Amino acid sequence: VSFRGTSGEPNDTIGGYHVGFTDDLMQVLNLMTKTENSTEKKEIEDANMPIFLSGFSLGASVVLKALGEMGEEARSTYNIHGAA
């Protein structure tokens, strides 16, 4: 996860990036862990591949905060095996 130069232009929207903003990361994880023909999340036994998260600077703080929010679900629901 990296927030540096994400669009190539200054962010002049109402909501800026901040360490508490984990919604985008959670949305991507939810999309990655859904079964192909269903809106149900995969169980850990059905997961095809482990997920490893990586973040730099602000992105690293977002990854850490998201992992804290997920708790045990990081492994059981999202199949996250590590983060850096």
mmCIF file of C-alpha atoms in Angstrom:
data_model
loop_
_atom_site.group_PDB
_atom_site.id
_atom_site.type_symbol
_atom_site.label_atom_id
_atom_site.label_comp_id
_atom_site.label_asym_id
_atom_site.label_seq_id
_atom_site.Cartn_x
_atom_site.Cartn_y
_atom_site.Cartn_z
ATOM 1 C CA VAL A 1 0.000 0.000 0.000
ATOM 2 C CA SER A 2 1.479 3.332 -1.028
ATOM 3 C CA PHE A 3 -0.176 6.735 -1.022
ATOM 4 C CA ARG A 4 2.695 8.661 -2.598
ATOM 5 C CA GLY A 5 1.847 9.961 -6.059
ATOM 6 C CA THR A 6 -1.274 7.843 -6.331
ATOM 7 C CA SER A 7 -2.849 10.040 -8.983
ATOM 8 C CA GLY A 8 -0.032 12.264 -10.191
ATOM 9 C CA GLU A 9 -2.017 15.322 -9.084
ATOM 10 C CA PRO A 10 -2.555 17.023 -5.729
ATOM 11 C CA ASN A 11 -5.435 15.613 -3.696
ATOM 12 C CA ASP A 12 -7.968 18.449 -3.436
ATOM 13 C CA THR A 13 -10.960 16.295 -2.507
ATOM 14 C CA ILE A 14 -12.880 16.678 0.738
ATOM 15 C CA GLY A 15 -11.457 13.468 2.183
ATOM 16 C CA GLY A 16 -7.693 13.228 2.242
ATOM 17 C CA TYR A 17 -5.557 10.209 2.942
ATOM 18 C CA HIS A 18 -4.812 9.487 6.574
ATOM 19 C CA VAL A 19 -3.631 6.614 8.715
ATOM 20 C CA GLY A 20 -7.169 5.838 9.871
ATOM 21 C CA PHE A 21 -8.477 5.244 6.354
ATOM 22 C CA THR A 22 -8.568 1.480 5.842
ATOM 23 C CA ASP A 23 -11.725 1.320 3.695
ATOM 24 C CA ASP A 24 -9.893 0.970 0.358
ATOM 25 C CA LEU A 25 -7.651 -1.823 1.626
ATOM 26 C CA MET A 26 -10.615 -3.663 3.138
ATOM 27 C CA GLN A 27 -12.581 -3.333 -0.106
ATOM 28 C CA VAL A 28 -9.721 -4.871 -2.092
ATOM 29 C CA LEU A 29 -9.360 -7.705 0.437
ATOM 30 C CA ASN A 30 -13.103 -8.359 0.295
ATOM 31 C CA LEU A 31 -12.975 -8.550 -3.505
ATOM 32 C CA MET A 32 -9.951 -10.855 -3.434
ATOM 33 C CA THR A 33 -11.533 -13.308 -1.009
ATOM 34 C CA LYS A 34 -14.944 -13.727 -2.650
ATOM 35 C CA THR A 35 -15.733 -16.898 -4.538
ATOM 36 C CA GLU A 36 -16.069 -16.504 -8.299
ATOM 37 C CA ASN A 37 -19.837 -17.028 -8.541
ATOM 38 C CA SER A 38 -20.948 -15.902 -5.121
ATOM 39 C CA THR A 39 -20.920 -12.937 -2.797
ATOM 40 C CA GLU A 40 -19.915 -15.207 0.091
ATOM 41 C CA LYS A 41 -16.353 -15.004 1.358
ATOM 42 C CA LYS A 42 -14.128 -18.017 0.977
ATOM 43 C CA GLU A 43 -13.321 -20.002 4.061
ATOM 44 C CA ILE A 44 -9.628 -20.510 4.751
ATOM 45 C CA GLU A 45 -9.817 -24.129 3.495
ATOM 46 C CA ASP A 46 -11.063 -22.905 0.092
ATOM 47 C CA ALA A 47 -8.509 -20.129 -0.334
ATOM 48 C CA ASN A 48 -6.385 -20.504 -3.458
ATOM 49 C CA MET A 49 -3.449 -18.443 -2.353
ATOM 50 C CA PRO A 50 -2.077 -16.726 0.714
ATOM 51 C CA ILE A 51 -2.167 -12.932 0.835
ATOM 52 C CA PHE A 52 0.837 -10.894 1.934
ATOM 53 C CA LEU A 53 0.422 -7.170 2.580
ATOM 54 C CA SER A 54 3.135 -4.580 2.088
ATOM 55 C CA GLY A 55 3.060 -0.881 2.851
ATOM 56 C CA PHE A 56 5.475 2.035 2.752
ATOM 57 C CA SER A 57 5.311 5.076 5.015
ATOM 58 C CA LEU A 58 1.634 6.018 5.434
ATOM 59 C CA GLY A 59 0.661 2.801 3.631
ATOM 60 C CA ALA A 60 2.520 0.744 6.250
ATOM 61 C CA SER A 61 0.518 2.442 8.998
ATOM 62 C CA VAL A 62 -2.725 1.700 7.146
ATOM 63 C CA VAL A 63 -1.732 -1.973 6.773
ATOM 64 C CA LEU A 64 -0.919 -2.206 10.494
ATOM 65 C CA LYS A 65 -4.190 -0.506 11.488
ATOM 66 C CA ALA A 66 -6.217 -2.766 9.182
ATOM 67 C CA LEU A 67 -4.570 -5.872 10.646
ATOM 68 C CA GLY A 68 -5.452 -4.664 14.125
ATOM 69 C CA GLU A 69 -9.057 -4.086 13.088
ATOM 70 C CA MET A 70 -9.281 -7.538 11.480
ATOM 71 C CA GLY A 71 -7.753 -9.427 14.389
ATOM 72 C CA GLU A 72 -8.093 -13.206 13.920
ATOM 73 C CA GLU A 73 -10.127 -12.654 10.732
ATOM 74 C CA ALA A 74 -6.929 -11.594 8.982
ATOM 75 C CA ARG A 75 -5.967 -15.268 8.790
ATOM 76 C CA SER A 76 -9.303 -17.073 9.022
ATOM 77 C CA THR A 77 -11.313 -14.915 6.598
ATOM 78 C CA TYR A 78 -8.785 -13.098 4.415
ATOM 79 C CA ASN A 79 -5.985 -15.700 4.360
ATOM 80 C CA ILE A 80 -3.352 -13.109 5.210
ATOM 81 C CA HIS A 81 -0.061 -14.858 5.959
ATOM 82 C CA GLY A 82 2.207 -11.888 6.525
ATOM 83 C CA ALA A 83 2.815 -8.172 6.235
ATOM 84 C CA ALA A 84 5.823 -5.916 5.831
#
